Structure formats: C-alpha cells, structure tokens
Amino acid sequence: MNKPLNITQKPKLTKKGQETRSRIIVAAAELMYEQGVARTTIEDVQHKANISSSQMYHYFKEKKELVLEVISYQTSKVIGNHRRYLSDLDSFEALNAWRDFIVDIQIKRNCEGGCPLGSLASELVEINTEAHQEIMSSFFEWEDSIRKGLRYMLNRGELNSNADPDKLALALLAALQGGLLLTQVRRDPEPIIIALDTMIEHINSFKKI
Amino acid sequence: MNKPLNITQKPKLTKKGQETRSRIIVAAAELMYEQGVARTTIEDVQHKANISSSQMYHYFKEKKELVLEVISYQTSKVIGNHRRYLSDLDSFEALNAWRDFIVDIQIKRNCEGGCPLGSLASELVEINTEAHQEIMSSFFEWEDSIRKGLRYMLNRGELNSNADPDKLALALLAALQGGLLLTQVRRDPEPIIIALDTMIEHINSFKKI
C-alpha cells in the first residue's frame, strides 16, 4: 500500500488534523459496519476515535457528512483491493485469486458483516438521497473495474467472441453481493464460494479453446 | 390464495382481534420495508394501522415481537409466490416465468425497496440474535424450495447428471439477492435481469440433449 486508503484530504487541515479526521472516519466506518448507520451516533464515533466533543464538532458537524465519508472510505477499500492485489482481474488466474481473497476475508471474520458497501447500500438507498448517489457511483466504479479485466481477457483471446464482458461483469458483481449476504446470514462461507465458483465456471464456458 | 398469507394466528383472539393483529403486522412490514426497522417506531405502526396505543399494546408489547412477525410475514409472502404462481420452479418454462415475475415486480415498483427478506437480513443479522435465527431459516426454506424444483428437473431427465441441484439452487438464490440489491441501487431492472438470465443460461448448459 503506497498511499493511504481513500480518505478525502481537506487542504486546510494540518497533517495532524488530517490524521485525526481520518481516525474519525475509520472509527465511524467500523461502527457503522458492525451495528448499522442508524444505530451509530456521533457520540459513539467520538468515543471510539477517542476525541473530545469539540474536536468532533470541529471535523464533522453532522452525521450526514460523516456517512458520505464512510461510503467513500469503504469504496476505495473495496475497489483498492481489486486494483492492488489482483492486477485488474485480467486472467482466470487473477479471477481465482480474487475469489480466494474474498472467501478468505469471510472466513477470517467468521462470516460476519457481509459486504461493507452492500450493507451501506441496503440501509441507505431508500432514505438518504445523497448517500444513494455516492453508493450508486461506487457500484458503477466497481462494476467497471471487473468489466475492464474481462474485456482484456476477451481482447487478448482468452475468451471467445460469445463472451459479453458487460453482462458477465454485472452478473459476477451480483453473485458476489448475493453470495456475501447469504454467507453473512448463514455464518458459513459456502454461499460465497458457490456463488463465485458458479460464475467463474460460467465465464470459463467462454474460454477460447 | 386459499389461506391468508403467513400471519401466525393467536388462538385466544377473536376473529376481529386476529384481523387487527394482521393489520398491525402488515403495516409494520410496509413501514420497515420502506424505511428500515431501526427507523420504524411502534408509534409509526400504530398510526399507520389506525389503532389506539392501548390496542397496540394489547397486541404487541415490544417492537422485538413485531419484528419477528414481520420476518415471518415476508417469508411466507416470498416463498408463497414461488409455490403459488410457479409450480415449484420445476421446468425451464417455470424458471423463466419466475424470472419474468420477479423482474415485473421491480419494474412496477420503480426498482425501489429491493428484496423484502434480503433487506431485513442486511439490517438485522448482526444486531438481533432472534431475528437472525428466523431469517436464516427463511433463507434455508427458500433455497430448499428452489432446490426441489431443480432436483425434479434432474430426476425427470431435463438436466443431465452433471447438474448439481444443491449448488445451482444456492447460486441462483445468490444471483437473485445480488441482482435485486443492484437493481435497487441503480433504480434500473438491468441488474436483476442479467443476474437471473445468466444463471438460467448456466442451468441451461446442463440441459439434456
């Protein structure tokens, strides 16, 4: 990791100020992931980030702003994982490595929590217009990053011309989201394993022989 | 529909009492679907069901009990839709009819709301142990109903012996959940269409020739 994850830098803040601001966002992201946005108060975040209420108020006047920063933080974490570890999902090897990486995360956290972006989506889309817009762009960006890899596989002849990278990318992202939700519900990695393996098997059916 | 959807009957209630109780559960289900469980108060439900607070208290002393009834209501609605309209998803024709039925619902409600069970899952699994157990059984029941249909297709020779109904049922349910979430985020039926069509195409690759 050569640059810090995600967090929007505010130009007017000192280095220390930016660090505190980042600490608040990370604390908020963790709490909102564990217990949901509705149940997380500004006071909870302040407590977790270990700062005073006047400091908190200095950085974030409203929970609403904090929620937007949390979406942006989770987005860059999720999409960063694609880019950093999996060289853009541009081969079957990379697809399988990505699958292992995702399954591994679920096992390590006892299948708790689900997808950080998916759960924000489910909670916020119907009730917070600004958050909805941010989450929608996050998902478009994510889908785009998957699509690019599949298109690359097509262009260099790993997939035959019947493969439609647009459709496959969207179906793969849907399988991932649904698989993560069912794994969370069951506390069992099986759903995410089967959802991803089935889609990879399907993509494999377009392999150029 | 020859029996009323889902709602647990309390033997001690009169017919009118049972009707009132059902009305409360339906009102709660609608509110929780629109704005989430955390944001729905007992007072909201009382207001929507158009009853007094003493009546409300007579039927439900705690929101917790109401949440469990809402899960059971949504479960029987979702699973009832399979059983009633789609003769157990036991043929490609039934699978495609089910797909059309689901896509149609999303279009009719402007792609708002997502899956009634999926969104309860996402909101409650980490924070409400009892609700988690109920939601887990609901998903097992749902998966089981899909699996039975696929197994029937296998047994009567529509699918070849490479088809694994257990895996396909789980992958189809994951595609459905993820597709519904992305359709909700985008306000566009495309994700659910592509997620389901891709899985049906995949199942079709096991068609006996």
PDB file of C-alpha atoms in Angstrom, chain B:
ATOM      1  CA  MET B   1     -54.945 -17.795  -2.471  1.00  0.00           C
ATOM      2  CA  ASN B   2     -56.873 -20.196  -0.323  1.00  0.00           C
ATOM      3  CA  LYS B   3     -55.302 -19.343   3.005  1.00  0.00           C
ATOM      4  CA  PRO B   4     -54.321 -15.948   4.314  1.00  0.00           C
ATOM      5  CA  LEU B   5     -50.665 -15.143   3.929  1.00  0.00           C
ATOM      6  CA  ASN B   6     -48.474 -16.168   6.669  1.00  0.00           C
ATOM      7  CA  ILE B   7     -49.598 -14.463   9.810  1.00  0.00           C
ATOM      8  CA  THR B   8     -49.312 -16.531  12.996  1.00  0.00           C
ATOM      9  CA  GLN B   9     -52.767 -16.977  14.468  1.00  0.00           C
ATOM     10  CA  LYS B  10     -53.101 -16.441  18.189  1.00  0.00           C
ATOM     11  CA  PRO B  11     -55.738 -18.924  19.416  1.00  0.00           C
ATOM     12  CA  LYS B  12     -57.052 -16.667  22.160  1.00  0.00           C
ATOM     13  CA  LEU B  13     -58.026 -13.853  19.796  1.00  0.00           C
ATOM     14  CA  THR B  14     -61.463 -13.383  18.319  1.00  0.00           C
ATOM     15  CA  LYS B  15     -61.776 -13.194  14.538  1.00  0.00           C
ATOM     16  CA  LYS B  16     -61.830  -9.401  14.796  1.00  0.00           C
ATOM     17  CA  GLY B  17     -58.816  -9.485  17.096  1.00  0.00           C
ATOM     18  CA  GLN B  18     -56.918 -11.595  14.611  1.00  0.00           C
ATOM     19  CA  GLU B  19     -57.801  -9.173  11.845  1.00  0.00           C
ATOM     20  CA  THR B  20     -56.497  -6.241  13.864  1.00  0.00           C
ATOM     21  CA  ARG B  21     -53.338  -8.138  14.692  1.00  0.00           C
ATOM     22  CA  SER B  22     -52.804  -8.916  11.000  1.00  0.00           C
ATOM     23  CA  ARG B  23     -53.398  -5.290  10.093  1.00  0.00           C
ATOM     24  CA  ILE B  24     -50.679  -4.245  12.555  1.00  0.00           C
ATOM     25  CA  ILE B  25     -48.221  -6.754  11.099  1.00  0.00           C
ATOM     26  CA  VAL B  26     -48.896  -5.672   7.513  1.00  0.00           C
ATOM     27  CA  ALA B  27     -48.497  -2.001   8.482  1.00  0.00           C
ATOM     28  CA  ALA B  28     -45.224  -2.766  10.266  1.00  0.00           C
ATOM     29  CA  ALA B  29     -43.951  -4.803   7.298  1.00  0.00           C
ATOM     30  CA  GLU B  30     -44.666  -1.946   4.901  1.00  0.00           C
ATOM     31  CA  LEU B  31     -43.005   0.676   7.074  1.00  0.00           C
ATOM     32  CA  MET B  32     -39.959  -1.476   7.805  1.00  0.00           C
ATOM     33  CA  TYR B  33     -39.613  -2.227   4.110  1.00  0.00           C
ATOM     34  CA  GLU B  34     -39.814   1.446   3.162  1.00  0.00           C
ATOM     35  CA  GLN B  35     -37.651   2.998   5.859  1.00  0.00           C
ATOM     36  CA  GLY B  36     -35.873   0.168   7.657  1.00  0.00           C
ATOM     37  CA  VAL B  37     -36.516  -1.476  11.007  1.00  0.00           C
ATOM     38  CA  ALA B  38     -34.402   0.936  13.086  1.00  0.00           C
ATOM     39  CA  ARG B  39     -36.330   3.961  11.834  1.00  0.00           C
ATOM     40  CA  THR B  40     -39.772   2.430  12.405  1.00  0.00           C
ATOM     41  CA  THR B  41     -41.259   3.091  15.830  1.00  0.00           C
ATOM     42  CA  ILE B  42     -44.184   1.375  17.488  1.00  0.00           C
ATOM     43  CA  GLU B  43     -45.978   4.747  17.218  1.00  0.00           C
ATOM     44  CA  ASP B  44     -45.442   4.827  13.425  1.00  0.00           C
ATOM     45  CA  VAL B  45     -47.011   1.396  13.146  1.00  0.00           C
ATOM     46  CA  GLN B  46     -49.906   2.298  15.426  1.00  0.00           C
ATOM     47  CA  HIS B  47     -50.562   5.371  13.312  1.00  0.00           C
ATOM     48  CA  LYS B  48     -50.403   3.515  10.023  1.00  0.00           C
ATOM     49  CA  ALA B  49     -52.626   0.685  11.281  1.00  0.00           C
ATOM     50  CA  ASN B  50     -55.034   3.320  12.575  1.00  0.00           C
ATOM     51  CA  ILE B  51     -55.446   1.960  16.104  1.00  0.00           C
ATOM     52  CA  SER B  52     -55.133   3.336  19.621  1.00  0.00           C
ATOM     53  CA  SER B  53     -51.993   2.967  21.707  1.00  0.00           C
ATOM     54  CA  SER B  54     -53.776   0.717  24.205  1.00  0.00           C
ATOM     55  CA  GLN B  55     -54.869  -1.554  21.333  1.00  0.00           C
ATOM     56  CA  MET B  56     -51.320  -1.579  20.041  1.00  0.00           C
ATOM     57  CA  TYR B  57     -50.050  -2.520  23.482  1.00  0.00           C
ATOM     58  CA  HIS B  58     -52.681  -5.252  23.733  1.00  0.00           C
ATOM     59  CA  TYR B  59     -51.299  -6.959  20.617  1.00  0.00           C
ATOM     60  CA  PHE B  60     -47.600  -6.110  20.767  1.00  0.00           C
ATOM     61  CA  LYS B  61     -45.827  -5.070  23.915  1.00  0.00           C
ATOM     62  CA  GLU B  62     -42.434  -4.757  22.264  1.00  0.00           C
ATOM     63  CA  LYS B  63     -41.108  -3.874  18.838  1.00  0.00           C
ATOM     64  CA  LYS B  64     -38.995  -7.023  19.038  1.00  0.00           C
ATOM     65  CA  GLU B  65     -42.071  -9.295  18.821  1.00  0.00           C
ATOM     66  CA  LEU B  66     -43.400  -7.268  15.924  1.00  0.00           C
ATOM     67  CA  VAL B  67     -40.101  -7.630  14.043  1.00  0.00           C
ATOM     68  CA  LEU B  68     -40.314 -11.424  14.315  1.00  0.00           C
ATOM     69  CA  GLU B  69     -43.865 -11.374  12.945  1.00  0.00           C
ATOM     70  CA  VAL B  70     -42.727  -9.159  10.064  1.00  0.00           C
ATOM     71  CA  ILE B  71     -39.983 -11.649   9.185  1.00  0.00           C
ATOM     72  CA  SER B  72     -42.486 -14.481   9.192  1.00  0.00           C
ATOM     73  CA  TYR B  73     -44.942 -12.436   7.104  1.00  0.00           C
ATOM     74  CA  GLN B  74     -42.324 -11.538   4.477  1.00  0.00           C
ATOM     75  CA  THR B  75     -41.054 -15.122   4.393  1.00  0.00           C
ATOM     76  CA  SER B  76     -44.422 -16.606   3.629  1.00  0.00           C
ATOM     77  CA  LYS B  77     -45.085 -13.903   1.046  1.00  0.00           C
ATOM     78  CA  VAL B  78     -41.790 -14.553  -0.751  1.00  0.00           C
ATOM     79  CA  ILE B  79     -41.978 -18.342  -0.565  1.00  0.00           C
ATOM     80  CA  GLY B  80     -45.706 -18.314  -1.236  1.00  0.00           C
ATOM     81  CA  ASN B  81     -45.005 -16.554  -4.523  1.00  0.00           C
ATOM     82  CA  HIS B  82     -42.857 -19.490  -5.583  1.00  0.00           C
ATOM     83  CA  ARG B  83     -45.341 -22.104  -4.607  1.00  0.00           C
ATOM     84  CA  ARG B  84     -48.479 -20.382  -5.778  1.00  0.00           C
ATOM     85  CA  TYR B  85     -47.522 -18.966  -9.114  1.00  0.00           C
ATOM     86  CA  LEU B  86     -44.653 -21.041 -10.320  1.00  0.00           C
ATOM     87  CA  SER B  87     -45.455 -24.646  -9.636  1.00  0.00           C
ATOM     88  CA  ASP B  88     -42.183 -25.180  -7.770  1.00  0.00           C
ATOM     89  CA  LEU B  89     -39.752 -23.989 -10.483  1.00  0.00           C
ATOM     90  CA  ASP B  90     -39.746 -27.474 -11.904  1.00  0.00           C
ATOM     91  CA  SER B  91     -39.073 -26.749 -15.599  1.00  0.00           C
ATOM     92  CA  PHE B  92     -37.272 -24.192 -17.747  1.00  0.00           C
ATOM     93  CA  GLU B  93     -40.667 -22.742 -18.504  1.00  0.00           C
ATOM     94  CA  ALA B  94     -41.359 -22.266 -14.789  1.00  0.00           C
ATOM     95  CA  LEU B  95     -37.867 -20.824 -14.221  1.00  0.00           C
ATOM     96  CA  ASN B  96     -38.423 -18.247 -16.935  1.00  0.00           C
ATOM     97  CA  ALA B  97     -41.909 -17.427 -15.660  1.00  0.00           C
ATOM     98  CA  TRP B  98     -40.436 -16.893 -12.194  1.00  0.00           C
ATOM     99  CA  ARG B  99     -37.753 -14.642 -13.701  1.00  0.00           C
ATOM    100  CA  ASP B 100     -40.427 -12.582 -15.510  1.00  0.00           C
ATOM    101  CA  PHE B 101     -42.494 -12.378 -12.362  1.00  0.00           C
ATOM    102  CA  ILE B 102     -39.568 -11.034 -10.309  1.00  0.00           C
ATOM    103  CA  VAL B 103     -38.461  -8.556 -12.978  1.00  0.00           C
ATOM    104  CA  ASP B 104     -42.046  -7.373 -13.300  1.00  0.00           C
ATOM    105  CA  ILE B 105     -42.353  -6.623  -9.591  1.00  0.00           C
ATOM    106  CA  GLN B 106     -39.198  -4.494  -9.733  1.00  0.00           C
ATOM    107  CA  ILE B 107     -40.437  -2.530 -12.734  1.00  0.00           C
ATOM    108  CA  LYS B 108     -43.835  -1.971 -11.124  1.00  0.00           C
ATOM    109  CA  ARG B 109     -42.284  -0.528  -8.004  1.00  0.00           C
ATOM    110  CA  ASN B 110     -39.741   1.591  -9.903  1.00  0.00           C
ATOM    111  CA  CYS B 111     -36.964  -0.691  -8.711  1.00  0.00           C
ATOM    112  CA  GLU B 112     -37.382   0.590  -5.175  1.00  0.00           C
ATOM    113  CA  GLY B 113     -37.044  -1.433  -1.998  1.00  0.00           C
ATOM    114  CA  GLY B 114     -35.003  -4.482  -3.011  1.00  0.00           C
ATOM    115  CA  CYS B 115     -35.836  -7.895  -1.586  1.00  0.00           C
ATOM    116  CA  PRO B 116     -38.138  -7.744   1.469  1.00  0.00           C
ATOM    117  CA  LEU B 117     -36.227 -10.596   3.123  1.00  0.00           C
ATOM    118  CA  GLY B 118     -32.769  -9.559   1.929  1.00  0.00           C
ATOM    119  CA  SER B 119     -33.101  -6.086   3.380  1.00  0.00           C
ATOM    120  CA  LEU B 120     -34.358  -7.419   6.728  1.00  0.00           C
ATOM    121  CA  ALA B 121     -31.337  -9.745   6.695  1.00  0.00           C
ATOM    122  CA  SER B 122     -28.881  -6.991   5.987  1.00  0.00           C
ATOM    123  CA  GLU B 123     -30.281  -4.793   8.730  1.00  0.00           C
ATOM    124  CA  LEU B 124     -30.881  -7.375  11.469  1.00  0.00           C
ATOM    125  CA  VAL B 125     -28.439 -10.265  11.233  1.00  0.00           C
ATOM    126  CA  GLU B 126     -25.639  -8.596  13.184  1.00  0.00           C
ATOM    127  CA  ILE B 127     -27.714  -6.951  15.875  1.00  0.00           C
ATOM    128  CA  ASN B 128     -30.699  -9.155  16.701  1.00  0.00           C
ATOM    129  CA  THR B 129     -29.988 -12.810  17.508  1.00  0.00           C
ATOM    130  CA  GLU B 130     -33.585 -13.956  17.455  1.00  0.00           C
ATOM    131  CA  ALA B 131     -34.315 -12.210  14.158  1.00  0.00           C
ATOM    132  CA  HIS B 132     -31.102 -13.691  12.764  1.00  0.00           C
ATOM    133  CA  GLN B 133     -32.301 -17.228  13.522  1.00  0.00           C
ATOM    134  CA  GLU B 134     -35.667 -16.588  11.884  1.00  0.00           C
ATOM    135  CA  ILE B 135     -34.084 -15.040   8.798  1.00  0.00           C
ATOM    136  CA  MET B 136     -31.651 -17.927   8.482  1.00  0.00           C
ATOM    137  CA  SER B 137     -34.494 -20.476   8.479  1.00  0.00           C
ATOM    138  CA  SER B 138     -36.380 -18.357   5.966  1.00  0.00           C
ATOM    139  CA  PHE B 139     -33.461 -18.427   3.563  1.00  0.00           C
ATOM    140  CA  PHE B 140     -32.994 -22.178   4.058  1.00  0.00           C
ATOM    141  CA  GLU B 141     -36.666 -22.712   3.294  1.00  0.00           C
ATOM    142  CA  TRP B 142     -36.419 -20.530   0.191  1.00  0.00           C
ATOM    143  CA  GLU B 143     -33.298 -22.275  -1.055  1.00  0.00           C
ATOM    144  CA  ASP B 144     -34.928 -25.611  -0.406  1.00  0.00           C
ATOM    145  CA  SER B 145     -37.930 -24.682  -2.498  1.00  0.00           C
ATOM    146  CA  ILE B 146     -35.628 -23.780  -5.437  1.00  0.00           C
ATOM    147  CA  ARG B 147     -33.552 -26.934  -4.947  1.00  0.00           C
ATOM    148  CA  LYS B 148     -36.626 -29.178  -5.067  1.00  0.00           C
ATOM    149  CA  GLY B 149     -37.608 -27.809  -8.464  1.00  0.00           C
ATOM    150  CA  LEU B 150     -34.121 -28.293  -9.884  1.00  0.00           C
ATOM    151  CA  ARG B 151     -33.937 -31.795  -8.458  1.00  0.00           C
ATOM    152  CA  TYR B 152     -37.253 -32.583 -10.080  1.00  0.00           C
ATOM    153  CA  MET B 153     -35.871 -31.351 -13.435  1.00  0.00           C
ATOM    154  CA  LEU B 154     -32.871 -33.615 -12.933  1.00  0.00           C
ATOM    155  CA  ASN B 155     -34.971 -36.624 -11.964  1.00  0.00           C
ATOM    156  CA  ARG B 156     -37.249 -36.400 -14.919  1.00  0.00           C
ATOM    157  CA  GLY B 157     -34.303 -36.008 -17.274  1.00  0.00           C
ATOM    158  CA  GLU B 158     -34.459 -32.332 -18.221  1.00  0.00           C
ATOM    159  CA  LEU B 159     -30.999 -31.798 -16.730  1.00  0.00           C
ATOM    160  CA  ASN B 160     -28.037 -34.088 -17.243  1.00  0.00           C
ATOM    161  CA  SER B 161     -26.187 -35.781 -14.414  1.00  0.00           C
ATOM    162  CA  ASN B 162     -23.502 -33.072 -14.249  1.00  0.00           C
ATOM    163  CA  ALA B 163     -26.062 -30.670 -12.809  1.00  0.00           C
ATOM    164  CA  ASP B 164     -25.819 -30.286  -9.038  1.00  0.00           C
ATOM    165  CA  PRO B 165     -29.189 -29.010  -7.762  1.00  0.00           C
ATOM    166  CA  ASP B 166     -27.709 -28.053  -4.377  1.00  0.00           C
ATOM    167  CA  LYS B 167     -25.085 -25.784  -5.885  1.00  0.00           C
ATOM    168  CA  LEU B 168     -27.342 -24.404  -8.600  1.00  0.00           C
ATOM    169  CA  ALA B 169     -30.090 -23.536  -6.099  1.00  0.00           C
ATOM    170  CA  LEU B 170     -27.681 -21.668  -3.853  1.00  0.00           C
ATOM    171  CA  ALA B 171     -26.054 -19.854  -6.789  1.00  0.00           C
ATOM    172  CA  LEU B 172     -29.479 -18.907  -8.154  1.00  0.00           C
ATOM    173  CA  LEU B 173     -30.605 -17.523  -4.803  1.00  0.00           C
ATOM    174  CA  ALA B 174     -27.336 -15.557  -4.519  1.00  0.00           C
ATOM    175  CA  ALA B 175     -27.796 -14.165  -8.051  1.00  0.00           C
ATOM    176  CA  LEU B 176     -31.345 -13.169  -7.141  1.00  0.00           C
ATOM    177  CA  GLN B 177     -30.279 -11.404  -3.942  1.00  0.00           C
ATOM    178  CA  GLY B 178     -27.344  -9.590  -5.535  1.00  0.00           C
ATOM    179  CA  GLY B 179     -29.349  -8.709  -8.634  1.00  0.00           C
ATOM    180  CA  LEU B 180     -32.147  -7.233  -6.513  1.00  0.00           C
ATOM    181  CA  LEU B 181     -29.693  -5.157  -4.483  1.00  0.00           C
ATOM    182  CA  LEU B 182     -28.001  -3.742  -7.604  1.00  0.00           C
ATOM    183  CA  THR B 183     -31.383  -3.060  -9.219  1.00  0.00           C
ATOM    184  CA  GLN B 184     -32.416  -1.177  -6.098  1.00  0.00           C
ATOM    185  CA  VAL B 185     -29.161   0.828  -6.056  1.00  0.00           C
ATOM    186  CA  ARG B 186     -29.404   1.716  -9.753  1.00  0.00           C
ATOM    187  CA  ARG B 187     -33.187   2.071  -9.970  1.00  0.00           C
ATOM    188  CA  ASP B 188     -32.861   0.003 -13.113  1.00  0.00           C
ATOM    189  CA  PRO B 189     -34.144  -3.531 -13.815  1.00  0.00           C
ATOM    190  CA  GLU B 190     -30.998  -4.407 -15.798  1.00  0.00           C
ATOM    191  CA  PRO B 191     -29.014  -5.978 -12.927  1.00  0.00           C
ATOM    192  CA  ILE B 192     -31.771  -8.363 -11.850  1.00  0.00           C
ATOM    193  CA  ILE B 193     -32.484  -9.281 -15.488  1.00  0.00           C
ATOM    194  CA  ILE B 194     -28.843 -10.027 -16.221  1.00  0.00           C
ATOM    195  CA  ALA B 195     -28.186 -11.812 -12.922  1.00  0.00           C
ATOM    196  CA  LEU B 196     -31.149 -14.173 -13.405  1.00  0.00           C
ATOM    197  CA  ASP B 197     -30.671 -14.652 -17.153  1.00  0.00           C
ATOM    198  CA  THR B 198     -27.012 -15.529 -16.641  1.00  0.00           C
ATOM    199  CA  MET B 199     -27.894 -18.158 -14.051  1.00  0.00           C
ATOM    200  CA  ILE B 200     -30.713 -19.575 -16.173  1.00  0.00           C
ATOM    201  CA  GLU B 201     -28.289 -19.721 -19.121  1.00  0.00           C
ATOM    202  CA  HIS B 202     -25.850 -21.541 -16.861  1.00  0.00           C
ATOM    203  CA  ILE B 203     -28.519 -24.026 -15.741  1.00  0.00           C
ATOM    204  CA  ASN B 204     -29.423 -24.432 -19.392  1.00  0.00           C
ATOM    205  CA  SER B 205     -25.871 -25.622 -20.086  1.00  0.00           C
ATOM    206  CA  PHE B 206     -26.844 -28.778 -18.164  1.00  0.00           C
ATOM    207  CA  LYS B 207     -29.888 -29.387 -20.345  1.00  0.00           C
ATOM    208  CA  LYS B 208     -30.124 -32.980 -21.503  1.00  0.00           C
ATOM    209  CA  ILE B 209     -29.898 -33.135 -25.278  1.00  0.00           C
TER     210      ILE B 209
END
